[in-house]
Amino acid sequence: MRKEQFIKKFTKAVQDSNAAVFAGAGTSVDAGFVNWKKLVKPFADEIDLDIDKESDLVGLTQYYINSKMGNRGSVNQEIVYQFSSQEAETKVTNLLTRLPISTYWTTNYDNVIENGLKKNNRRGDIKRKIDDLAISIRDSDAIVYKMHGDVDSPNDAVISKDDYERYSDKNSLFVTALRGDLVSKTFLFVGFGFEDPNLESILGKVNVLLGDNKREHYCIQKQVLERDYDADIEGYNYAKIKQDLKIKDLQRYGIETVLVDDYSEISDLIQKIEEEYLKNTIFISGSISDYNENWSEEKVNQYCYDLSSFLISKDYKIISGFGLGIGSSVINGALDQIYKTKYRHVAEHLGLFPFPQNANGEKSLKERWTENREQMISESGVCIFIFGNKLVDGKVELASGMMEEFQIAKEKGKIIIPIASTGFAAKEIFDEMKQSGEYSYLDNYWETLETEKDFTKVFSTIDKIVNEVDNGNQNIYFVPF
């Protein structure tokens, strides 16, 4: 599958709250953890097997336990030794847990996913064993299913033939839960080689039950490249044939493969999904205290009401700081449209960040306002600037808060759309952007944004600009927040 197509489709699953992640050992390597082959190498060495000649690592581990008369104490100790870091994190996992995904599955024993959720201020409900499935953590943001156990309970970790053979009996509820998620959610498999017998069995049963009605899932894998084989053409050709066959085989389960040339590209892909997701959220920056013959109070209120109503009708989410003179109308327009067409799902379509008015605590009011602006813009992909004036000692000035929001939006690489026809700070921002020559996505729309008086045409232009960026017609580079 083409990367662009994958980004669009998986982003849609995230937006629809239908996305899930399955993280394999590859997602934890950057945290310093070993892969399965390196984990069991000491066992192979002790029973005089060459790890490089072995492909059945489950069987190898079983041979080692057999050699110890069934005692797996050394295996448990190795799991603890290799995976006990409590602070480990990776870029890929931090990006995946920053997305508003509520379901994570993993065969890893480490705490990388949990750490990613904490880093992103999200509370995880961790399911390490069967008993955990019957308990729900209050106010959790995501469920993490550790289907092969956890470093804190190494004796329950799934690692040997015995463990796999007993899995469907001992952990049948995990099997049932995963089957249900594979039916109802769109999975992204990352860092996973699809050699795990449990997952293959579960995928096979879902395939039999659903036939041609399977949900589409995705996996990211590194492409077999000739440069990685040091002139071993025969080895390269063999690996390439096998990868192509594996990709076709995964399609039996509805899993489409996205190939990357280097593992570092995986974080870039996840970053693009986040950017695509955020483009559906629009921050409306604006304020007005002084009206004029072009913009009466009544006209300003109607403009703001119609703008937010239009954006909601186009399935955008609006974020507002309740700007002076425009906040109520923006909120009213959004709420009326939400109540009319969105089943009253207010939180899904409207985010409010009112500015605190008292400097309680250690931080000044100005610091709190800046934090508020940072948060609003971080959660948005698009920033619209309208109006922007304030009265200071009876004199009209440009809204300094709007100018600060513009600077933050620039630093974070957001799509910025200044409606210069509304005047004041919005016009100032427009002039700076146009003169810079750095905003090519507005090249066809400068005149409309500056002179168009028809509300409907301006609003349609906003939608067109965002959609063109979405379709890849413009090059917008986002900076991670």
Tab-separated table of C-alpha atoms in Angstrom:
chain	number	residue	atom	x	y	z
A	1	MET	CA	0.000	0.000	0.000
A	2	ARG	CA	1.240	3.499	-0.808
A	3	LYS	CA	2.254	5.516	2.232
A	4	GLU	CA	-0.081	8.401	1.338
A	5	GLN	CA	-3.050	6.036	1.078
A	6	PHE	CA	-2.191	4.381	4.386
A	7	ILE	CA	-1.889	7.764	6.167
A	8	LYS	CA	-5.326	8.825	4.904
A	9	LYS	CA	-7.043	5.572	5.820
A	10	PHE	CA	-5.552	5.072	9.258
A	11	THR	CA	-6.102	8.733	10.136
A	12	LYS	CA	-9.783	8.240	9.298
A	13	ALA	CA	-9.873	5.278	11.688
A	14	VAL	CA	-8.327	7.445	14.421
A	15	GLN	CA	-10.852	10.214	13.763
A	16	ASP	CA	-13.713	7.697	13.948
A	17	SER	CA	-12.337	6.245	17.228
A	18	ASN	CA	-11.930	2.845	15.554
A	19	ALA	CA	-8.121	2.604	15.561
A	20	ALA	CA	-6.002	0.148	17.538
A	21	VAL	CA	-2.256	-0.533	17.751
A	22	PHE	CA	-0.446	-3.852	18.016
A	23	ALA	CA	3.140	-3.256	19.126
A	24	GLY	CA	5.802	-5.912	18.674
A	25	ALA	CA	9.342	-6.177	19.955
A	26	GLY	CA	10.618	-3.854	17.226
A	27	THR	CA	8.942	-0.883	18.894
A	28	SER	CA	11.063	-1.347	22.023
A	29	VAL	CA	14.496	-1.858	20.480
A	30	ASP	CA	15.259	1.875	20.507
A	31	ALA	CA	14.726	1.851	24.268
A	32	GLY	CA	17.701	-0.491	24.605
A	33	PHE	CA	15.703	-3.694	24.959
A	34	VAL	CA	16.689	-6.892	23.181
A	35	ASN	CA	14.645	-8.623	20.522
A	36	TRP	CA	13.483	-12.184	21.027
A	37	LYS	CA	16.541	-13.669	19.326
A	38	LYS	CA	18.956	-11.856	21.624
A	39	LEU	CA	16.801	-12.676	24.643
A	40	VAL	CA	17.077	-16.427	24.114
A	41	LYS	CA	20.709	-16.465	22.873
A	42	PRO	CA	22.098	-17.272	26.355
A	43	PHE	CA	19.765	-20.281	26.482
A	44	ALA	CA	20.979	-21.477	23.069
A	45	ASP	CA	24.598	-21.090	24.100
A	46	GLU	CA	24.057	-23.120	27.258
A	47	ILE	CA	22.517	-26.077	25.409
A	48	ASP	CA	25.095	-25.894	22.593
A	49	LEU	CA	22.813	-24.584	19.848
A	50	ASP	CA	23.741	-21.888	17.333
A	51	ILE	CA	21.172	-19.077	17.606
A	52	ASP	CA	21.891	-18.042	14.002
A	53	LYS	CA	20.811	-21.451	12.766
A	54	GLU	CA	17.594	-21.545	14.769
A	55	SER	CA	14.280	-20.149	13.549
A	56	ASP	CA	12.003	-21.832	16.104
A	57	LEU	CA	12.832	-19.696	19.130
A	58	VAL	CA	9.809	-20.944	21.066
A	59	GLY	CA	11.050	-24.487	20.637
A	60	LEU	CA	14.591	-23.490	21.579
A	61	THR	CA	13.388	-21.959	24.844
A	62	GLN	CA	11.441	-25.143	25.581
A	63	TYR	CA	14.570	-27.243	25.003
A	64	TYR	CA	16.406	-25.080	27.506
A	65	ILE	CA	13.655	-25.438	30.140
A	66	ASN	CA	13.624	-29.198	29.501
A	67	SER	CA	17.368	-29.276	30.169
A	68	LYS	CA	16.635	-27.696	33.555
A	69	MET	CA	14.117	-30.436	34.395
A	70	GLY	CA	11.229	-28.033	33.806
A	71	ASN	CA	12.620	-25.274	36.021
A	72	ARG	CA	12.203	-21.920	34.266
A	73	GLY	CA	13.823	-19.805	36.998
A	74	SER	CA	16.726	-18.809	34.740
A	75	VAL	CA	14.297	-17.778	31.999
A	76	ASN	CA	12.326	-15.624	34.430
A	77	GLN	CA	15.518	-14.005	35.674
A	78	GLU	CA	16.628	-13.194	32.127
A	79	ILE	CA	13.267	-11.523	31.401
A	80	VAL	CA	13.625	-9.381	34.525
A	81	TYR	CA	17.257	-8.562	33.707
A	82	GLN	CA	16.552	-7.541	30.125
A	83	PHE	CA	13.254	-5.657	30.551
A	84	SER	CA	13.210	-4.170	34.044
A	85	SER	CA	13.896	-0.533	33.081
A	86	GLN	CA	10.892	1.447	34.346
A	87	GLU	CA	11.602	4.715	32.519
A	88	ALA	CA	12.334	3.421	29.005
A	89	GLU	CA	10.607	5.105	26.090
A	90	THR	CA	10.900	5.335	22.312
A	91	LYS	CA	9.978	7.967	19.764
A	92	VAL	CA	7.624	5.648	17.889
A	93	THR	CA	5.747	4.577	21.014
A	94	ASN	CA	5.508	8.147	22.300
A	95	LEU	CA	3.946	9.183	18.993
A	96	LEU	CA	1.552	6.224	18.972
A	97	THR	CA	0.403	6.922	22.535
A	98	ARG	CA	-0.011	10.632	21.786
A	99	LEU	CA	-2.674	9.798	19.226
A	100	PRO	CA	-6.218	9.533	20.647
A	101	ILE	CA	-6.209	5.741	20.328
A	102	SER	CA	-7.912	3.821	23.116
A	103	THR	CA	-6.742	0.258	22.422
A	104	TYR	CA	-3.158	-1.043	22.479
A	105	TRP	CA	-2.093	-4.679	22.226
A	106	THR	CA	1.450	-5.932	22.700
A	107	THR	CA	3.448	-9.117	23.076
A	108	ASN	CA	6.228	-7.145	24.813
A	109	TYR	CA	7.068	-7.595	28.473
A	110	ASP	CA	8.448	-4.062	28.967
A	111	ASN	CA	6.683	-0.857	30.094
A	112	VAL	CA	7.345	1.274	27.025
A	113	ILE	CA	3.663	1.713	26.095
A	114	GLU	CA	2.714	2.549	29.678
A	115	ASN	CA	5.526	5.119	29.827
A	116	GLY	CA	4.364	6.648	26.560
A	117	LEU	CA	0.846	7.098	27.908
A	118	LYS	CA	2.154	8.717	31.099
A	119	LYS	CA	4.419	11.045	29.130
A	120	ASN	CA	1.407	12.191	27.142
A	121	ASN	CA	-0.704	12.708	30.270
A	122	ARG	CA	-2.945	9.744	29.516
A	123	ARG	CA	-4.005	7.129	32.015
A	124	GLY	CA	-3.621	3.509	30.965
A	125	ASP	CA	-5.715	0.576	32.111
A	126	ILE	CA	-3.146	-2.228	31.937
A	127	LYS	CA	-4.334	-5.808	31.412
A	128	ARG	CA	-1.441	-8.103	32.376
A	129	LYS	CA	-3.385	-11.239	33.303
A	130	ILE	CA	-6.880	-12.689	33.058
A	131	ASP	CA	-8.021	-11.263	36.416
A	132	ASP	CA	-7.280	-7.734	35.150
A	133	LEU	CA	-9.920	-8.082	32.414
A	134	ALA	CA	-12.694	-8.041	35.013
A	135	ILE	CA	-11.509	-4.751	36.544
A	136	SER	CA	-11.805	-1.291	34.987
A	137	ILE	CA	-9.606	1.639	35.947
A	138	ARG	CA	-11.609	4.794	36.484
A	139	ASP	CA	-10.893	7.752	34.159
A	140	SER	CA	-8.591	5.678	31.948
A	141	ASP	CA	-7.795	6.954	28.449
A	142	ALA	CA	-6.608	3.693	26.917
A	143	ILE	CA	-6.527	-0.046	27.549
A	144	VAL	CA	-3.199	-1.846	27.139
A	145	TYR	CA	-3.455	-5.611	26.656
A	146	LYS	CA	-0.143	-7.331	27.470
A	147	MET	CA	-1.160	-10.677	26.042
A	148	HIS	CA	2.185	-12.396	26.705
A	149	GLY	CA	2.680	-11.097	30.223
A	150	ASP	CA	4.724	-8.470	31.979
A	151	VAL	CA	8.232	-8.080	33.359
A	152	ASP	CA	6.769	-7.756	36.861
A	153	SER	CA	5.284	-11.267	36.613
A	154	PRO	CA	7.957	-13.184	34.673
A	155	ASN	CA	6.667	-16.602	35.712
A	156	ASP	CA	3.457	-15.893	33.743
A	157	ALA	CA	5.314	-14.661	30.635
A	158	VAL	CA	4.557	-16.582	27.443
A	159	ILE	CA	7.889	-17.708	26.020
A	160	SER	CA	8.072	-21.517	25.691
A	161	LYS	CA	6.209	-24.256	23.805
A	162	ASP	CA	4.362	-25.194	26.975
A	163	ASP	CA	3.168	-21.589	27.347
A	164	TYR	CA	1.914	-21.415	23.778
A	165	GLU	CA	0.228	-24.811	23.882
A	166	ARG	CA	-1.678	-23.872	27.040
A	167	TYR	CA	-2.422	-20.316	25.976
A	168	SER	CA	-5.900	-20.804	24.522
A	169	ASP	CA	-6.991	-22.542	27.755
A	170	LYS	CA	-5.232	-20.351	30.338
A	171	ASN	CA	-5.777	-17.065	28.522
A	172	SER	CA	-8.975	-17.686	26.586
A	173	LEU	CA	-10.416	-14.295	27.533
A	174	PHE	CA	-7.420	-12.528	25.964
A	175	VAL	CA	-8.044	-14.556	22.810
A	176	THR	CA	-11.722	-13.597	22.827
A	177	ALA	CA	-10.944	-9.905	23.421
A	178	LEU	CA	-8.388	-9.791	20.601
A	179	ARG	CA	-10.750	-11.521	18.199
A	180	GLY	CA	-13.417	-8.940	19.011
A	181	ASP	CA	-11.036	-6.030	18.460
A	182	LEU	CA	-9.811	-7.489	15.154
A	183	VAL	CA	-13.428	-7.575	14.010
A	184	SER	CA	-14.449	-4.104	15.215
A	185	LYS	CA	-11.244	-2.007	15.028
A	186	THR	CA	-8.638	-1.071	12.443
A	187	PHE	CA	-5.228	-2.277	13.621
A	188	LEU	CA	-1.790	-0.905	12.930
A	189	PHE	CA	0.872	-3.570	13.510
A	190	VAL	CA	4.255	-2.004	14.288
A	191	GLY	CA	7.535	-3.735	15.102
A	192	PHE	CA	5.895	-7.093	14.521
A	193	GLY	CA	7.238	-9.962	12.400
A	194	PHE	CA	4.054	-12.101	12.325
A	195	GLU	CA	5.907	-15.193	13.483
A	196	ASP	CA	3.932	-15.499	16.719
A	197	PRO	CA	1.825	-18.706	16.792
A	198	ASN	CA	-0.877	-17.210	19.018
A	199	LEU	CA	-1.564	-14.233	16.786
A	200	GLU	CA	-1.460	-16.360	13.641
A	201	SER	CA	-4.032	-18.720	15.123
A	202	ILE	CA	-6.331	-15.848	16.158
A	203	LEU	CA	-6.034	-14.165	12.768
A	204	GLY	CA	-6.803	-17.464	11.083
A	205	LYS	CA	-9.990	-18.015	13.074
A	206	VAL	CA	-11.199	-14.464	12.391
A	207	ASN	CA	-10.465	-15.055	8.717
A	208	VAL	CA	-12.545	-18.238	8.684
A	209	LEU	CA	-15.454	-16.565	10.484
A	210	LEU	CA	-15.592	-13.395	8.377
A	211	GLY	CA	-14.411	-14.615	4.995
A	212	ASP	CA	-14.427	-11.717	2.540
A	213	ASN	CA	-15.981	-9.296	5.065
A	214	LYS	CA	-12.800	-8.689	7.040
A	215	ARG	CA	-11.820	-5.292	8.326
A	216	GLU	CA	-8.743	-3.734	6.705
A	217	HIS	CA	-5.646	-3.578	8.907
A	218	TYR	CA	-2.133	-2.276	8.288
A	219	CYS	CA	1.427	-3.190	9.154
A	220	ILE	CA	4.688	-1.328	8.637
A	221	GLN	CA	7.718	-3.343	7.637
A	222	LYS	CA	11.238	-2.590	6.448
A	223	GLN	CA	11.677	-3.363	2.788
A	224	VAL	CA	14.267	-5.928	1.784
A	225	LEU	CA	17.002	-3.912	0.052
A	226	GLU	CA	20.015	-5.109	-1.893
A	227	ARG	CA	22.296	-2.706	-0.021
A	228	ASP	CA	21.657	-4.628	3.204
A	229	TYR	CA	23.153	-7.871	1.831
A	230	ASP	CA	26.791	-6.880	1.176
A	231	ALA	CA	26.858	-8.109	-2.435
A	232	ASP	CA	25.141	-11.384	-1.449
A	233	ILE	CA	22.790	-11.336	-4.442
A	234	GLU	CA	21.500	-14.816	-3.804
A	235	GLY	CA	20.654	-13.975	-0.204
A	236	TYR	CA	18.948	-10.744	-1.273
A	237	ASN	CA	16.865	-12.441	-3.977
A	238	TYR	CA	15.738	-15.128	-1.545
A	239	ALA	CA	14.757	-12.601	1.140
A	240	LYS	CA	12.919	-10.443	-1.414
A	241	ILE	CA	10.895	-13.391	-2.700
A	242	LYS	CA	10.005	-14.419	0.834
A	243	GLN	CA	8.930	-10.895	1.806
A	244	ASP	CA	6.702	-10.593	-1.266
A	245	LEU	CA	5.082	-13.925	-0.456
A	246	LYS	CA	4.579	-12.887	3.183
A	247	ILE	CA	2.938	-9.615	2.120
A	248	LYS	CA	0.469	-11.506	-0.085
A	249	ASP	CA	-0.198	-13.989	2.687
A	250	LEU	CA	-1.017	-11.219	5.170
A	251	GLN	CA	-3.675	-9.971	2.773
A	252	ARG	CA	-5.612	-13.151	3.549
A	253	TYR	CA	-6.194	-11.630	6.985
A	254	GLY	CA	-7.028	-8.185	5.607
A	255	ILE	CA	-3.586	-6.805	6.539
A	256	GLU	CA	-2.055	-4.401	4.020
A	257	THR	CA	1.699	-3.809	4.221
A	258	VAL	CA	3.404	-0.428	4.086
A	259	LEU	CA	7.114	-0.708	3.262
A	260	VAL	CA	9.808	1.661	4.480
A	261	ASP	CA	13.471	1.776	3.448
A	262	ASP	CA	14.692	2.394	6.975
A	263	TYR	CA	13.275	1.883	10.463
A	264	SER	CA	13.659	5.610	11.122
A	265	GLU	CA	10.858	6.221	8.596
A	266	ILE	CA	8.334	4.585	10.909
A	267	SER	CA	8.314	7.554	13.282
A	268	ASP	CA	7.947	9.867	10.257
A	269	LEU	CA	4.866	7.937	9.138
A	270	ILE	CA	3.281	8.098	12.598
A	271	GLN	CA	4.104	11.811	12.721
A	272	LYS	CA	2.277	12.294	9.408
A	273	ILE	CA	-0.768	10.501	10.797
A	274	GLU	CA	-0.784	12.872	13.753
A	275	GLU	CA	-0.476	15.875	11.449
A	276	GLU	CA	-3.309	14.581	9.267
A	277	TYR	CA	-5.464	14.004	12.334
A	278	LEU	CA	-4.812	17.489	13.716
A	279	LYS	CA	-5.773	19.145	10.419
A	280	ASN	CA	-9.353	18.285	11.256
A	281	THR	CA	-9.185	20.580	14.312
A	282	ILE	CA	-9.331	24.348	13.772
A	283	PHE	CA	-8.384	26.974	16.320
A	284	ILE	CA	-10.260	30.254	15.852
A	285	SER	CA	-8.141	33.134	17.140
A	286	GLY	CA	-9.838	36.494	17.408
A	287	SER	CA	-11.053	39.306	19.602
A	288	ILE	CA	-12.759	42.665	19.126
A	289	SER	CA	-13.590	45.544	21.437
A	290	ASP	CA	-13.965	48.403	18.973
A	291	TYR	CA	-16.397	48.224	16.068
A	292	ASN	CA	-16.632	50.415	12.965
A	293	GLU	CA	-18.826	51.126	9.977
A	294	ASN	CA	-17.557	48.023	8.171
A	295	TRP	CA	-17.895	45.757	11.151
A	296	SER	CA	-20.773	46.552	13.451
A	297	GLU	CA	-21.265	44.463	16.569
A	298	GLU	CA	-24.231	42.733	14.979
A	299	LYS	CA	-22.280	41.897	11.815
A	300	VAL	CA	-19.299	40.578	13.795
A	301	ASN	CA	-21.560	38.317	15.853
A	302	GLN	CA	-23.248	36.963	12.727
A	303	TYR	CA	-19.891	36.389	11.014
A	304	CYS	CA	-18.507	34.399	13.951
A	305	TYR	CA	-21.720	32.418	14.334
A	306	ASP	CA	-21.832	31.521	10.642
A	307	LEU	CA	-18.121	30.648	10.534
A	308	SER	CA	-18.262	28.129	13.365
A	309	SER	CA	-21.561	26.691	12.133
A	310	PHE	CA	-20.060	26.185	8.677
A	311	LEU	CA	-16.919	24.494	10.029
A	312	ILE	CA	-18.937	22.085	12.167
A	313	SER	CA	-21.112	21.249	9.153
A	314	LYS	CA	-17.912	20.278	7.324
A	315	ASP	CA	-16.960	17.893	10.181
A	316	TYR	CA	-14.177	20.007	11.643
A	317	LYS	CA	-13.638	20.311	15.365
A	318	ILE	CA	-13.385	23.872	16.684
A	319	ILE	CA	-11.115	25.041	19.476
A	320	SER	CA	-11.798	28.426	21.027
A	321	GLY	CA	-10.280	30.476	23.816
A	322	PHE	CA	-13.534	32.378	24.238
A	323	GLY	CA	-11.990	35.481	22.642
A	324	LEU	CA	-13.369	38.862	23.755
A	325	GLY	CA	-16.225	39.963	21.522
A	326	ILE	CA	-16.319	36.797	19.402
A	327	GLY	CA	-16.302	33.849	21.824
A	328	SER	CA	-20.027	33.646	22.529
A	329	SER	CA	-20.991	33.785	18.862
A	330	VAL	CA	-18.393	31.170	17.887
A	331	ILE	CA	-19.701	28.846	20.596
A	332	ASN	CA	-23.364	29.465	19.766
A	333	GLY	CA	-22.834	28.751	16.071
A	334	ALA	CA	-20.960	25.556	16.872
A	335	LEU	CA	-23.478	24.337	19.454
A	336	ASP	CA	-26.496	24.954	17.257
A	337	GLN	CA	-24.931	22.968	14.426
A	338	ILE	CA	-23.816	20.188	16.795
A	339	TYR	CA	-27.281	19.882	18.320
A	340	LYS	CA	-28.844	19.858	14.886
A	341	THR	CA	-26.594	17.377	13.054
A	342	LYS	CA	-24.055	15.740	15.416
A	343	TYR	CA	-26.269	13.910	17.935
A	344	ARG	CA	-25.289	16.463	20.610
A	345	HIS	CA	-21.751	15.056	20.774
A	346	VAL	CA	-20.341	18.376	21.922
A	347	ALA	CA	-16.915	17.214	23.150
A	348	GLU	CA	-16.144	15.607	19.785
A	349	HIS	CA	-16.660	18.860	17.881
A	350	LEU	CA	-15.937	21.712	20.268
A	351	GLY	CA	-13.031	22.348	22.637
A	352	LEU	CA	-13.090	25.355	24.964
A	353	PHE	CA	-10.045	26.828	26.725
A	354	PRO	CA	-11.239	29.905	28.650
A	355	PHE	CA	-8.456	32.130	29.918
A	356	PRO	CA	-8.010	32.287	33.706
A	357	GLN	CA	-8.629	35.728	35.191
A	358	ASN	CA	-6.816	35.377	38.523
A	359	ALA	CA	-3.109	34.754	39.072
A	360	ASN	CA	-3.443	32.118	41.784
A	361	GLY	CA	-0.493	29.858	42.515
A	362	GLU	CA	3.144	30.224	41.512
A	363	LYS	CA	2.626	31.406	37.926
A	364	SER	CA	1.710	34.884	36.758
A	365	LEU	CA	-1.442	35.536	34.767
A	366	LYS	CA	0.649	36.175	31.655
A	367	GLU	CA	2.390	32.800	32.047
A	368	ARG	CA	-0.949	31.049	32.432
A	369	TRP	CA	-2.310	32.755	29.312
A	370	THR	CA	0.732	31.721	27.302
A	371	GLU	CA	0.331	28.121	28.499
A	372	ASN	CA	-3.319	28.240	27.477
A	373	ARG	CA	-2.377	29.467	24.006
A	374	GLU	CA	0.307	26.796	23.665
A	375	GLN	CA	-2.195	24.090	24.576
A	376	MET	CA	-4.933	25.282	22.218
A	377	ILE	CA	-2.612	25.571	19.251
A	378	SER	CA	-0.883	22.260	20.019
A	379	GLU	CA	-4.227	20.481	19.779
A	380	SER	CA	-5.023	22.115	16.425
A	381	GLY	CA	-3.724	21.637	12.924
A	382	VAL	CA	-5.213	24.827	11.458
A	383	CYS	CA	-5.329	28.338	12.934
A	384	ILE	CA	-7.760	30.940	11.612
A	385	PHE	CA	-7.192	34.582	12.575
A	386	ILE	CA	-10.087	37.060	12.531
A	387	PHE	CA	-10.420	40.674	13.683
A	388	GLY	CA	-8.071	41.401	16.605
A	389	ASN	CA	-8.276	44.694	18.443
A	390	LYS	CA	-8.575	45.824	22.044
A	391	LEU	CA	-9.114	49.053	23.973
A	392	VAL	CA	-6.267	50.254	26.189
A	393	ASP	CA	-6.994	53.456	28.130
A	394	GLY	CA	-9.692	54.284	25.594
A	395	LYS	CA	-7.380	53.788	22.598
A	396	VAL	CA	-7.729	51.075	19.978
A	397	GLU	CA	-4.720	48.743	19.692
A	398	LEU	CA	-3.993	45.520	17.877
A	399	ALA	CA	-4.691	42.461	20.039
A	400	SER	CA	-1.281	41.445	21.400
A	401	GLY	CA	-2.671	38.047	22.420
A	402	MET	CA	-3.550	37.274	18.818
A	403	MET	CA	-0.063	38.251	17.692
A	404	GLU	CA	1.392	35.899	20.318
A	405	GLU	CA	-0.875	33.108	19.061
A	406	PHE	CA	0.369	33.776	15.524
A	407	GLN	CA	3.981	33.410	16.664
A	408	ILE	CA	3.175	30.137	18.453
A	409	ALA	CA	1.355	28.815	15.387
A	410	LYS	CA	4.378	29.673	13.220
A	411	GLU	CA	6.775	27.922	15.590
A	412	LYS	CA	4.627	24.801	15.616
A	413	GLY	CA	4.278	24.751	11.833
A	414	LYS	CA	0.483	24.983	11.775
A	415	ILE	CA	-1.603	25.841	8.733
A	416	ILE	CA	-2.321	29.549	9.257
A	417	ILE	CA	-5.251	31.266	7.526
A	418	PRO	CA	-5.565	35.018	8.235
A	419	ILE	CA	-8.880	36.579	7.166
A	420	ALA	CA	-7.482	40.017	6.309
A	421	SER	CA	-10.900	41.321	5.286
A	422	THR	CA	-11.846	41.406	8.983
A	423	GLY	CA	-9.031	43.917	9.580
A	424	PHE	CA	-6.942	44.741	12.665
A	425	ALA	CA	-4.459	42.064	13.854
A	426	ALA	CA	-5.737	39.610	11.219
A	427	LYS	CA	-4.681	42.091	8.503
A	428	GLU	CA	-1.294	42.591	10.177
A	429	ILE	CA	-0.731	38.831	10.215
A	430	PHE	CA	-1.871	38.583	6.590
A	431	ASP	CA	0.603	41.244	5.459
A	432	GLU	CA	3.514	39.581	7.243
A	433	MET	CA	2.709	36.189	5.789
A	434	LYS	CA	2.242	37.451	2.250
A	435	GLN	CA	5.467	39.443	2.290
A	436	SER	CA	7.470	36.494	3.619
A	437	GLY	CA	6.757	34.329	0.567
A	438	GLU	CA	6.793	31.245	2.794
A	439	TYR	CA	3.126	30.280	2.636
A	440	SER	CA	2.680	28.808	-0.829
A	441	TYR	CA	-0.553	27.072	0.139
A	442	LEU	CA	-2.223	30.526	0.108
A	443	ASP	CA	-0.868	31.613	-3.293
A	444	ASN	CA	-4.234	31.208	-5.012
A	445	TYR	CA	-6.200	32.781	-2.183
A	446	TRP	CA	-4.487	35.973	-1.017
A	447	GLU	CA	-6.982	38.232	-2.799
A	448	THR	CA	-10.026	36.348	-1.524
A	449	LEU	CA	-8.771	36.464	2.067
A	450	GLU	CA	-8.089	40.191	1.791
A	451	THR	CA	-11.067	41.577	-0.112
A	452	GLU	CA	-13.963	39.110	-0.289
A	453	LYS	CA	-17.034	40.415	1.535
A	454	ASP	CA	-19.302	37.430	0.937
A	455	PHE	CA	-19.202	35.308	4.103
A	456	THR	CA	-20.015	32.067	2.292
A	457	LYS	CA	-17.200	32.491	-0.240
A	458	VAL	CA	-14.661	33.173	2.517
A	459	PHE	CA	-15.746	30.129	4.501
A	460	SER	CA	-15.639	27.904	1.404
A	461	THR	CA	-12.141	29.195	0.704
A	462	ILE	CA	-11.006	28.124	4.184
A	463	ASP	CA	-12.349	24.623	3.561
A	464	LYS	CA	-10.689	24.524	0.144
A	465	ILE	CA	-7.301	25.566	1.531
A	466	VAL	CA	-7.347	22.861	4.205
A	467	ASN	CA	-8.483	20.202	1.738
A	468	GLU	CA	-5.782	21.110	-0.736
A	469	VAL	CA	-3.137	20.723	1.931
A	470	ASP	CA	-4.739	17.391	2.875
A	471	ASN	CA	-4.569	16.210	-0.718
A	472	GLY	CA	-0.870	16.880	-0.882
A	473	ASN	CA	-1.148	19.832	-3.256
A	474	GLN	CA	0.958	21.934	-0.929
A	475	ASN	CA	4.073	21.170	1.074
A	476	ILE	CA	3.419	21.838	4.745
A	477	TYR	CA	5.993	20.647	7.254
A	478	PHE	CA	4.885	20.269	10.849
A	479	VAL	CA	7.052	20.625	13.905
A	480	PRO	CA	6.257	18.128	16.719
A	481	PHE	CA	4.709	19.755	19.758
